[in-house]
CSV table of C-alpha atoms in Angstrom, one decimal:
chain,number,residue,atom,x,y,z
A,1,UNK,CA,-1.4,3.3,6.5
A,2,UNK,CA,-1.0,3.4,10.3
A,3,UNK,CA,-0.5,6.8,11.8
A,4,UNK,CA,3.3,7.3,12.1
A,5,UNK,CA,5.3,9.9,13.7
A,6,UNK,CA,7.4,11.6,11.0
A,7,UNK,CA,10.4,13.9,11.6
A,8,UNK,CA,11.8,16.5,9.2
A,9,UNK,CA,15.5,15.8,8.6
A,10,UNK,CA,17.6,18.7,9.8
A,11,UNK,CA,21.4,18.5,9.5
A,12,UNK,CA,21.9,20.2,12.9
A,13,UNK,CA,19.4,18.0,14.8
A,14,UNK,CA,20.5,14.6,13.0
A,15,UNK,CA,24.0,15.1,11.9
A,16,UNK,CA,25.2,12.1,14.1
A,17,UNK,CA,22.1,9.9,13.6
A,18,UNK,CA,21.7,6.8,11.6
A,19,UNK,CA,18.6,5.0,10.4
A,20,UNK,CA,17.3,1.6,10.6
A,21,UNK,CA,16.7,-0.2,7.2
A,22,UNK,CA,15.2,-3.6,6.6
A,23,UNK,CA,13.1,-5.4,4.0
A,24,UNK,CA,10.6,-6.1,6.7
A,25,UNK,CA,7.0,-4.8,6.0
A,26,UNK,CA,5.5,-5.8,9.1
A,27,UNK,CA,4.7,-2.0,9.7
A,28,UNK,CA,2.2,-2.3,7.1
A,29,UNK,CA,0.5,-5.6,8.1
A,30,UNK,CA,-2.9,-3.8,9.0
A,31,UNK,CA,-2.8,-1.8,6.0
A,32,UNK,CA,-5.4,-2.6,3.3
A,33,UNK,CA,-4.7,-0.5,0.7
A,34,UNK,CA,-2.1,2.1,-0.5
A,35,UNK,CA,-2.1,5.0,-2.8
A,36,UNK,CA,-0.4,4.3,-6.2
A,37,UNK,CA,0.8,6.5,-9.1
A,38,UNK,CA,0.5,6.4,-12.8
A,39,UNK,CA,4.3,5.2,-13.3
A,40,UNK,CA,3.6,2.0,-11.4
A,41,UNK,CA,0.3,0.9,-12.8
A,42,UNK,CA,1.8,-1.5,-15.3
A,43,UNK,CA,3.2,-3.5,-12.5
A,44,UNK,CA,0.7,-3.1,-10.0
A,45,UNK,CA,-2.2,-4.0,-12.4
A,46,UNK,CA,-0.6,-7.6,-12.9
A,47,UNK,CA,-0.9,-8.6,-9.2
A,48,UNK,CA,-3.3,-6.3,-7.4
A,49,UNK,CA,-6.7,-5.0,-7.7
A,50,UNK,CA,-6.8,-1.2,-8.5
A,51,UNK,CA,-9.6,0.9,-7.6
A,52,UNK,CA,-10.3,4.8,-6.5
A,53,UNK,CA,-11.3,6.1,-3.2
A,54,UNK,CA,-13.1,9.5,-2.8
A,55,UNK,CA,-13.2,12.4,-0.5
A,56,UNK,CA,-15.8,14.9,-0.9
A,57,UNK,CA,-14.8,18.4,-2.1
A,58,UNK,CA,-15.6,21.2,0.4
A,59,UNK,CA,-17.4,23.7,-1.6
A,60,UNK,CA,-17.0,27.0,0.3
A,61,UNK,CA,-18.5,29.5,-2.3
A,62,UNK,CA,-21.8,28.6,-3.8
A,63,UNK,CA,-21.1,31.3,-6.6
A,64,UNK,CA,-17.7,30.0,-7.5
A,65,UNK,CA,-19.4,26.6,-8.0
A,66,UNK,CA,-22.4,27.8,-9.7
A,67,UNK,CA,-21.3,26.6,-13.2
A,68,UNK,CA,-21.1,23.0,-12.0
A,69,UNK,CA,-23.9,20.8,-13.2
A,70,UNK,CA,-25.9,18.6,-11.1
A,71,UNK,CA,-24.2,15.6,-12.4
A,72,UNK,CA,-20.7,17.3,-12.0
A,73,UNK,CA,-18.2,14.8,-10.1
A,74,UNK,CA,-17.1,16.9,-7.1
A,75,UNK,CA,-15.2,14.2,-5.4
A,76,UNK,CA,-11.4,14.0,-4.9
A,77,UNK,CA,-10.3,10.6,-6.0
A,78,UNK,CA,-7.1,8.9,-5.2
A,79,UNK,CA,-5.8,5.7,-7.0
A,80,UNK,CA,-5.2,2.7,-4.7
A,81,UNK,CA,-4.0,-0.8,-4.9
A,82,UNK,CA,-6.2,-3.2,-2.7
A,83,UNK,CA,-4.1,-5.5,-0.5
A,84,UNK,CA,-6.9,-7.2,1.4
A,85,UNK,CA,-10.5,-8.2,1.6
A,86,UNK,CA,-10.5,-8.3,5.4
A,87,UNK,CA,-10.1,-5.4,7.6
A,88,UNK,CA,-6.7,-4.8,9.5
A,89,UNK,CA,-5.1,-7.8,7.6
A,90,UNK,CA,-2.8,-7.1,4.8
A,91,UNK,CA,-3.0,-10.4,2.9
A,92,UNK,CA,0.1,-9.5,0.9
A,93,UNK,CA,2.7,-9.4,4.1
A,94,UNK,CA,3.2,-13.0,5.6
A,95,UNK,CA,4.0,-13.4,9.2
A,96,UNK,CA,7.7,-13.0,8.8
A,97,UNK,CA,6.9,-9.5,7.2
A,98,UNK,CA,7.9,-10.5,3.7
A,99,UNK,CA,6.0,-9.6,0.6
A,100,UNK,CA,3.8,-12.1,-1.1
A,101,UNK,CA,4.2,-11.1,-4.4
A,102,UNK,CA,6.7,-9.7,-7.0
A,103,UNK,CA,6.0,-5.9,-7.0
A,104,UNK,CA,5.9,-3.7,-3.9
A,105,UNK,CA,4.0,-0.5,-4.4
A,106,UNK,CA,6.3,2.5,-4.2
A,107,UNK,CA,4.6,3.7,-0.9
A,108,UNK,CA,5.8,0.8,0.9
A,109,UNK,CA,9.3,0.7,-0.7
A,110,UNK,CA,10.2,4.2,0.6
A,111,UNK,CA,9.3,3.6,4.0
A,112,UNK,CA,10.5,5.0,6.6
A,113,UNK,CA,11.1,8.0,4.5
A,114,UNK,CA,8.5,10.3,3.1
A,115,UNK,CA,8.2,13.8,1.7
A,116,UNK,CA,6.1,16.5,3.6
A,117,UNK,CA,4.9,19.7,2.3
A,118,UNK,CA,6.1,22.7,4.3
A,119,UNK,CA,4.7,26.2,4.2
A,120,UNK,CA,6.9,29.1,4.3
A,121,UNK,CA,6.7,32.9,3.7
A,122,UNK,CA,9.2,34.4,1.1
A,123,UNK,CA,10.5,38.0,1.3
A,124,UNK,CA,7.2,39.3,0.0
A,125,UNK,CA,5.2,37.6,2.6
A,126,UNK,CA,3.8,35.1,0.0
A,127,UNK,CA,3.3,31.7,1.2
A,128,UNK,CA,5.1,28.9,-0.7
A,129,UNK,CA,5.1,25.4,-0.2
A,130,UNK,CA,8.0,22.9,-0.5
A,131,UNK,CA,8.7,19.2,-0.1
A,132,UNK,CA,11.0,18.3,2.7
A,133,UNK,CA,12.5,14.9,3.3
A,134,UNK,CA,11.1,13.3,6.7
A,135,UNK,CA,11.8,10.0,8.5
A,136,UNK,CA,9.5,8.0,10.9
A,137,UNK,CA,10.8,8.8,14.3
A,138,UNK,CA,11.3,5.3,15.5
A,139,UNK,CA,13.6,4.4,12.7
A,140,UNK,CA,16.2,6.8,14.1
A,141,UNK,CA,19.2,5.4,15.8
A,142,UNK,CA,20.5,8.0,18.1
A,143,UNK,CA,24.3,9.0,18.2
A,144,UNK,CA,25.2,7.0,21.5
A,145,UNK,CA,24.2,3.6,19.7
A,146,UNK,CA,25.8,4.7,16.6
A,147,UNK,CA,29.3,5.2,18.2
A,148,UNK,CA,29.0,1.5,19.7
A,149,UNK,CA,27.9,-0.3,16.5
A,150,UNK,CA,30.1,-0.2,13.2
A,151,UNK,CA,27.1,-1.5,11.3
A,152,UNK,CA,25.1,1.5,12.3
A,153,UNK,CA,27.8,3.9,11.1
A,154,UNK,CA,27.1,2.7,7.3
A,155,UNK,CA,23.6,4.1,7.6
A,156,UNK,CA,24.6,7.5,9.1
A,157,UNK,CA,22.1,10.1,7.6
A,158,UNK,CA,24.9,12.8,7.1
A,159,UNK,CA,28.4,12.1,6.3
A,160,UNK,CA,31.5,13.9,7.5
A,161,UNK,CA,31.1,16.5,4.6
A,162,UNK,CA,27.5,17.2,5.9
A,163,UNK,CA,25.9,15.7,2.9
A,164,UNK,CA,23.1,13.0,2.8
A,165,UNK,CA,24.1,9.6,2.8
A,166,UNK,CA,24.3,8.1,-0.6
A,167,UNK,CA,21.5,5.6,-0.1
A,168,UNK,CA,19.2,8.3,1.3
A,169,UNK,CA,19.9,10.3,-1.7
A,170,UNK,CA,18.7,7.6,-3.9
A,171,UNK,CA,15.5,7.2,-1.7
A,172,UNK,CA,15.1,11.0,-2.0
A,173,UNK,CA,15.3,10.9,-5.9
A,174,UNK,CA,12.9,7.9,-5.7
A,175,UNK,CA,10.4,10.0,-3.6
A,176,UNK,CA,10.7,13.0,-5.9
A,177,UNK,CA,10.0,10.8,-9.1
A,178,UNK,CA,7.1,9.3,-7.3
A,179,UNK,CA,5.7,12.8,-6.3
A,180,UNK,CA,6.0,14.0,-10.0
A,181,UNK,CA,3.9,11.0,-11.0
A,182,UNK,CA,1.6,11.7,-8.3
A,183,UNK,CA,0.8,14.9,-9.6
A,184,UNK,CA,0.5,13.5,-13.2
A,185,UNK,CA,-2.0,10.8,-11.6
A,186,UNK,CA,-4.1,13.7,-10.3
A,187,UNK,CA,-4.2,15.3,-13.6
A,188,UNK,CA,-5.3,12.1,-15.4
A,189,UNK,CA,-8.1,11.6,-12.7
A,190,UNK,CA,-9.3,15.1,-13.4
A,191,UNK,CA,-9.7,14.1,-17.1
A,192,UNK,CA,-11.5,11.0,-16.1
A,193,UNK,CA,-13.9,13.0,-14.1
A,194,UNK,CA,-14.5,15.2,-16.9
A,195,UNK,CA,-15.7,12.5,-19.0
A,196,UNK,CA,-17.7,11.1,-15.9
A,197,UNK,CA,-15.6,7.7,-16.2
A,198,UNK,CA,-15.5,7.1,-12.6
A,199,UNK,CA,-18.4,5.3,-10.9
A,200,UNK,CA,-19.2,3.3,-7.4
A,201,UNK,CA,-18.0,-0.3,-7.8
A,202,UNK,CA,-20.6,-3.0,-8.0
A,203,UNK,CA,-19.7,-6.1,-6.2
A,204,UNK,CA,-21.2,-9.1,-7.5
A,205,UNK,CA,-20.1,-11.6,-4.8
A,206,UNK,CA,-22.6,-11.4,-1.9
A,207,UNK,CA,-19.6,-12.8,0.3
A,208,UNK,CA,-17.4,-9.8,-0.2
A,209,UNK,CA,-18.1,-6.3,1.4
A,210,UNK,CA,-16.3,-3.8,-0.5
A,211,UNK,CA,-17.7,-0.6,0.2
A,212,UNK,CA,-16.8,3.0,-1.0
A,213,UNK,CA,-14.8,1.8,-3.9
A,214,UNK,CA,-14.8,3.4,-7.4
A,215,UNK,CA,-13.9,2.1,-10.7
A,216,UNK,CA,-14.0,2.8,-14.5
A,217,UNK,CA,-17.5,2.9,-16.1
A,218,UNK,CA,-16.8,0.4,-18.8
A,219,UNK,CA,-20.1,1.1,-20.7
A,220,UNK,CA,-19.5,4.9,-20.9
A,221,UNK,CA,-15.6,4.2,-21.6
A,222,UNK,CA,-16.5,2.2,-24.7
A,223,UNK,CA,-18.9,5.0,-26.0
A,224,UNK,CA,-16.4,7.7,-25.8
A,225,UNK,CA,-15.9,9.6,-28.9
A,226,UNK,CA,-12.5,9.6,-31.0
A,227,UNK,CA,-11.7,13.0,-29.5
A,228,UNK,CA,-12.2,11.8,-25.9
A,229,UNK,CA,-10.2,8.8,-26.5
A,230,UNK,CA,-7.5,11.0,-27.9
A,231,UNK,CA,-7.3,13.2,-24.9
A,232,UNK,CA,-7.4,10.1,-22.7
A,233,UNK,CA,-4.3,8.6,-24.8
A,234,UNK,CA,-2.3,11.9,-24.6
A,235,UNK,CA,-2.2,12.1,-20.8
A,236,UNK,CA,-1.9,8.2,-20.2
A,237,UNK,CA,-5.9,8.0,-19.1
A,238,UNK,CA,-6.3,5.4,-21.8
A,239,UNK,CA,-3.8,3.0,-20.1
A,240,UNK,CA,-5.1,3.7,-16.8
A,241,UNK,CA,-8.6,3.1,-17.8
A,242,UNK,CA,-7.7,-0.4,-19.5
A,243,UNK,CA,-5.2,-1.4,-16.3
A,244,UNK,CA,-7.9,-0.6,-13.7
A,245,UNK,CA,-10.6,-2.7,-15.4
A,246,UNK,CA,-8.3,-5.7,-16.0
A,247,UNK,CA,-6.8,-5.5,-12.6
A,248,UNK,CA,-10.2,-6.2,-10.9
A,249,UNK,CA,-9.4,-9.8,-11.9
A,250,UNK,CA,-7.1,-9.9,-9.0
A,251,UNK,CA,-9.7,-9.9,-6.5
A,252,UNK,CA,-9.8,-13.6,-7.1
A,253,UNK,CA,-6.2,-13.7,-6.2
A,254,UNK,CA,-6.9,-12.0,-2.9
A,255,UNK,CA,-9.6,-14.4,-2.2
A,256,UNK,CA,-7.2,-17.3,-2.9
A,257,UNK,CA,-4.6,-16.0,-0.5
A,258,UNK,CA,-6.9,-15.4,2.1
A,259,UNK,CA,-8.3,-19.1,1.9
A,260,UNK,CA,-4.9,-20.3,2.1
A,261,UNK,CA,-4.2,-18.1,5.3
A,262,UNK,CA,-7.4,-19.6,6.7
A,263,UNK,CA,-6.2,-23.2,5.8
A,264,UNK,CA,-3.0,-22.9,7.3
A,265,UNK,CA,-4.4,-21.5,10.6
A,266,UNK,CA,-6.9,-24.3,10.7
A,267,UNK,CA,-3.9,-26.7,10.2
A,268,UNK,CA,-2.0,-25.1,13.0
A,269,UNK,CA,-4.8,-25.0,15.4
A,270,UNK,CA,-5.4,-28.9,14.6
A,271,UNK,CA,-1.7,-29.6,15.2
A,272,UNK,CA,-1.7,-27.7,18.5
A,273,UNK,CA,-4.9,-29.6,19.4
A,274,UNK,CA,-3.2,-32.9,18.5
A,275,UNK,CA,-0.2,-32.1,20.4
A,276,UNK,CA,-2.2,-31.3,23.5
A,277,UNK,CA,-4.1,-34.6,23.2
A,278,UNK,CA,-0.7,-36.7,22.6
A,279,UNK,CA,0.6,-35.1,25.9
A,280,UNK,CA,-2.6,-36.0,27.8
A,281,UNK,CA,-2.3,-39.7,26.2
A,282,UNK,CA,1.3,-39.8,27.3
A,283,UNK,CA,0.5,-38.9,30.7
A,284,UNK,CA,-2.3,-41.2,31.3
A,285,UNK,CA,-1.4,-44.2,29.2
A,286,UNK,CA,1.6,-46.5,29.9
A,287,UNK,CA,1.0,-48.6,26.9
A,288,UNK,CA,4.1,-47.9,24.5
A,289,UNK,CA,2.4,-49.6,21.5
A,290,UNK,CA,1.8,-46.9,18.7
A,291,UNK,CA,-1.8,-47.2,17.0
A,292,UNK,CA,-1.3,-45.7,13.6
A,293,UNK,CA,-4.9,-45.4,13.3
A,294,UNK,CA,-4.9,-42.5,15.6
A,295,UNK,CA,-2.8,-40.5,13.0
A,296,UNK,CA,-5.7,-40.4,10.6
A,297,UNK,CA,-8.5,-39.3,13.0
A,298,UNK,CA,-9.9,-35.8,13.6
A,299,UNK,CA,-11.2,-33.3,11.1
A,300,UNK,CA,-10.6,-33.5,7.5
A,301,UNK,CA,-9.0,-30.2,5.8
A,302,UNK,CA,-11.1,-29.4,2.9
A,303,UNK,CA,-9.1,-28.0,-0.1
A,304,UNK,CA,-12.0,-27.8,-2.5
A,305,UNK,CA,-12.2,-24.5,-4.5
A,306,UNK,CA,-8.5,-23.7,-3.6
A,307,UNK,CA,-7.2,-24.4,-7.1
């Protein structure tokens, strides 16, 4: 997603602040994919294509990695939902900021809140990591505005008892559950890597440029031993494999939405051109008779292939 400016929520710093809340997803209008977790794939796979994206592991010690074979998969994979087939355009969000579908991925639903990893030393000088609730800075409402608007007071971050707002408590619980599923997803991906099941995605449509995406190797998946299949079943990997493979059919859905958007833009452009032409005719022609044939002149909108 875009680069956001998150702040850790502190009681002393934010005790009189409120937060903005809406169902407007315009903040992600240029986001073309989002990370997803195991707990939501049964809903995501119905609507969106699922893939893996990769980051190379940095091998800092050759001796440590000496046991790795030449064919070992040394990439870090993240499971994602694809939201568009065009750069900087989230086809799943309309111009009003509303979602063009039934299920909104967890990463988007929890915004403007997120969990950040904070490192601290304990009494023995050991570094320990913990997750802390954050909010995107532009969604904070300062105390001076909260005092002047009763609606803002409903979204106060900390109540009079110095506890988190009940709504934020629910969001925090949601984020914590998502984080648990995120770790489960990472564990499943490691098992997929163990069986060499993740391969580069090969796109059969020359009109699409989908680079650097990875998917399940169907051939290798179908050749797995009973023992390997049982291991995948126990960790949730079996369902992930089936879901990822089936979800790729939703590429056609994104293509369809992209064509509809293109058609709408063409129609709007044609309408603007027609209005401009009508204004010119009004200013230059005093004839008040209306020629109905003029309404049917101009470019034809081609709907072939949309259905």
